[in-house]
Amino acid sequence: MGINVNEKERYFSITTRNTEYQLKADRFGVLKHLWYGGKTGCDMEYLLEYPDVGFSGAIYEADNDRTYSLDTMPLEYPCGGVGDFRISAIEVTHADGSTALDLRYKGYCVKDGKYDIPGLPAVHAEKTKAQTFEITLCDTATDTEVILRYGVLEELDIITRSAEIRNNGDSPIFLKKAASFSLDVPYGNWEWIHFQGRHTLERLPERAPLIHGIQESSNIRGASSHQQNPSFIICSPDCGERYGKCYGAFLVYSGSFQTQIELDQLNQTRAVMGINPRLFGWKLNVGESFHTPEAVMTYSGSGFSKLSHNFHKVIRENICRGKYKLAERPVLINNWEATYFDFDANKIQTIAENAAALGADMLVLDDGWFGKRDSDCSGLGDWFVNEKKLPGGLGTLVEKVKALGMKFGLWFEPEMVSEDSELYRVHPDWAIKIPDRKPTRGRYQLVLDMSRKDVRDYLYDSIAAILKSAEISYIKWDANRSICDWYSGELSAERQDELPHRYILGLYELFERLNTDFPNVLFEGCSGGGGRFDAGMLYYCPQIWCSDDTDAFERAKIQYGTSFIYPISTIGSHVSVVPNHQTGRITPIETRAVTAMAGSFGYELDLGTLSDEEKNAVSEQIKRFKKYDPLIHGGRYYRLSNPTTENIALWEYASEDMSEVLIHGMVFRTEPNMKCIAIKAVLDPECKYKISGSTEVYTGAALMNGGILLPKTWGDYCPIEIHLIKQNIE
Ligand code: GLA
């Protein structure tokens, strides 16, 4: 395993536990991609036999060899302007206005440990065995260098990618596109899956066969977005949860991204992913470098479950950081759906008392505690306590909450500003807007220019002052609009294209300062629910509010889609009131609880309004969640049904050794005289299992192949919970 090099052949092979990745610099120094997939033990170049390539053109040195063309061969980091007419990974404009870049092999190096990326979040591997492979390419006409970096986490079957573009020439160049990676898959028929949606319905998987030409998943909203997610899967047409081949990738980036997948004239597939070039430009002065965000890739020869397990592990252990990454998270009560803006200290105190009595660990005070903020029309930017609502300031309330045995958390929306705020009146130039144009408003608010140091310093000082004023253990970091009207008063005209990426770099810098200075604070990301649910945010916030839709039926679908890439511990999920505030739907409290348990669990309703029976249920649910927390967050997660097409939502948490399994879900519609449903779990077929609450013992093989019979369901959205324990084999 590891990185194997044949210097003479300029052949490189990266092997992980179950996968292999091969590259070769050919006789012209063109870096070809030979293979990514299961282990082969063979140089896969033999597959690259091309007939006359017709209208595709050849590089100059190939003379009249009509079988050699950049336009048809698999390339590791394809560049524009020199005869590959498919999607390119990099595009530049040189000082003379020309746009060609002809990257050829220059050298390589192998290092122990995983590389970092300056100013950007990336996979870290302090405790995991990791290596870095670097390969340098150069455009000799301009001395532009590209260093491709690969982080190899062997045990996890993970390969990371990032590129550094260096201007070693004698004039500035302008980057128009700098993708994090390109992956050519020259063989096989493939389908692709991306995750699409909207506010309150995020990350639904959409699967389609590839068609010739380019298919795209992307956005230009300034954030990773509700609408598309910076992640995708390419899979064989027969691929399912536990069989079939699939490749997956996600970006460790929170800004606008672009994934393009092209099926070319020879039925070869190319995937390119990175910052969205529609919202990007970068001037690279002589001697400067640009680093792309990181992409994380995996391959599974045994279906989506394995792909998800690889991603879950790397995100939980090697992207999330800090005290809380593997720790049990507090069960919280959030006041948003209980009060919206209509609260005072007494109301919050009562919500806290009710929650403490039922076993919650933390009270989170949501929007409305600061400035003049009685609706969403004003106050953003004024991060000082509204003493009319909270007399005595936060300290008084926090002490009362602490006296109940609970921690205290607080909502912020640091990147935004209301025009009706003290901050905007003093610093209108801090908002992103174009001089002499009226800016677009989103939720009545404007966006602060996070590329400015003075803006970041103001935010750091304001947040730090609040964190120091009282014992605050958690921050929910919201961002409630998409960004447009891009313009920064601090950038010259030729650099305005840099603003969207500089915004994200600024955001990350602010997070880094706060993470470092307040290591005990748990940060939860949020953007109108899951509008910025990405691995970049997870580097700073180990959990993210998954969606503003808290309806259990809808959430089952949203969490199903989210789980393809992101682990359960990252998914913020709460039990809310019925009729649900987003859909009007009524679901049983137990169904809402099992759905919310597939995440960092909490409640978001006025518990005081519940009946005694419901209160008992809540108290029992919190106890049950705490008991199962190590299994739910630390175990392997299996999707047992597809709730977007079936009448049942079903998922499983299994311990690594398969000795304990918990199955949760719901049957959507009950029909009269329905045949008993037998659900097929993932178990160790060789072992015997006892179902909690019953005396019967079954073989794993029976429960996997025949299934577990569900008790008769009654009503709609009927909850399911089945707990299985492995029995000693006689
Ligand atoms: C966003 C969040 C909600 C809530 C509101 C407050 O919509 O997703 O959970 O915090 O903002 O304004």
Coordinates of C-alpha atoms and ligand atoms in Angstrom, one line a residue, residues 199 202 226 334 336-337 340-341 366-368 373 376 380 411-413 443 445 476 478-480 524-531 545-550 574 604, ligand 1:
H199 CA -34.7 26.1 1.3
E202 CA -32.2 20.2 0.8
H226 CA -29.6 24.7 -0.6
N334 CA -33.9 25.8 21.0
W336 CA -37.0 29.5 17.7
E337 CA -40.1 27.5 16.8
Y340 CA -39.8 33.2 17.2
F341 CA -39.0 36.9 18.0
D366 CA -32.1 31.8 18.9
D367 CA -32.6 35.0 16.9
G368 CA -33.8 38.2 18.6
R373 CA -34.5 42.9 16.7
D376 CA -36.3 40.1 10.7
L380 CA -28.4 42.5 12.4
W411 CA -27.6 32.4 17.9
F412 CA -25.5 34.8 15.8
E413 CA -25.7 35.8 12.1
R443 CA -34.7 38.6 4.0
Q445 CA -30.7 42.2 4.9
K476 CA -25.3 28.7 16.2
D478 CA -26.4 31.5 10.7
A479 CA -26.3 33.1 7.3
N480 CA -29.7 33.8 5.9
E524 CA -23.1 24.8 14.9
G525 CA -23.3 26.0 11.3
C526 CA -26.6 27.1 9.7
S527 CA -27.8 29.0 6.7
G528 CA -31.6 29.1 6.7
G529 CA -31.2 25.4 7.7
G530 CA -28.9 23.6 5.3
G531 CA -27.9 26.3 2.9
W545 CA -28.6 22.7 11.3
C546 CA -29.7 20.4 8.5
S547 CA -32.9 22.1 7.3
D548 CA -35.5 24.6 8.5
D549 CA -38.0 21.8 7.7
T550 CA -38.5 20.0 11.0
H574 CA -34.8 18.6 16.4
E604 CA -37.5 23.0 19.3
Ligands
GLA1 C1 -32.7 30.6 10.1 C2 -32.4 29.3 10.8 C3 -33.5 29.1 11.8 C4 -33.6 30.3 12.8 C5 -33.8 31.5 12.0 C6 -33.7 32.8 12.9 O1 -33.8 30.5 9.3 O2 -32.3 28.3 10.0 O3 -33.2 27.9 12.6 O4 -32.4 30.4 13.5 O5 -32.9 31.7 11.0 O6 -34.0 33.9 12.2

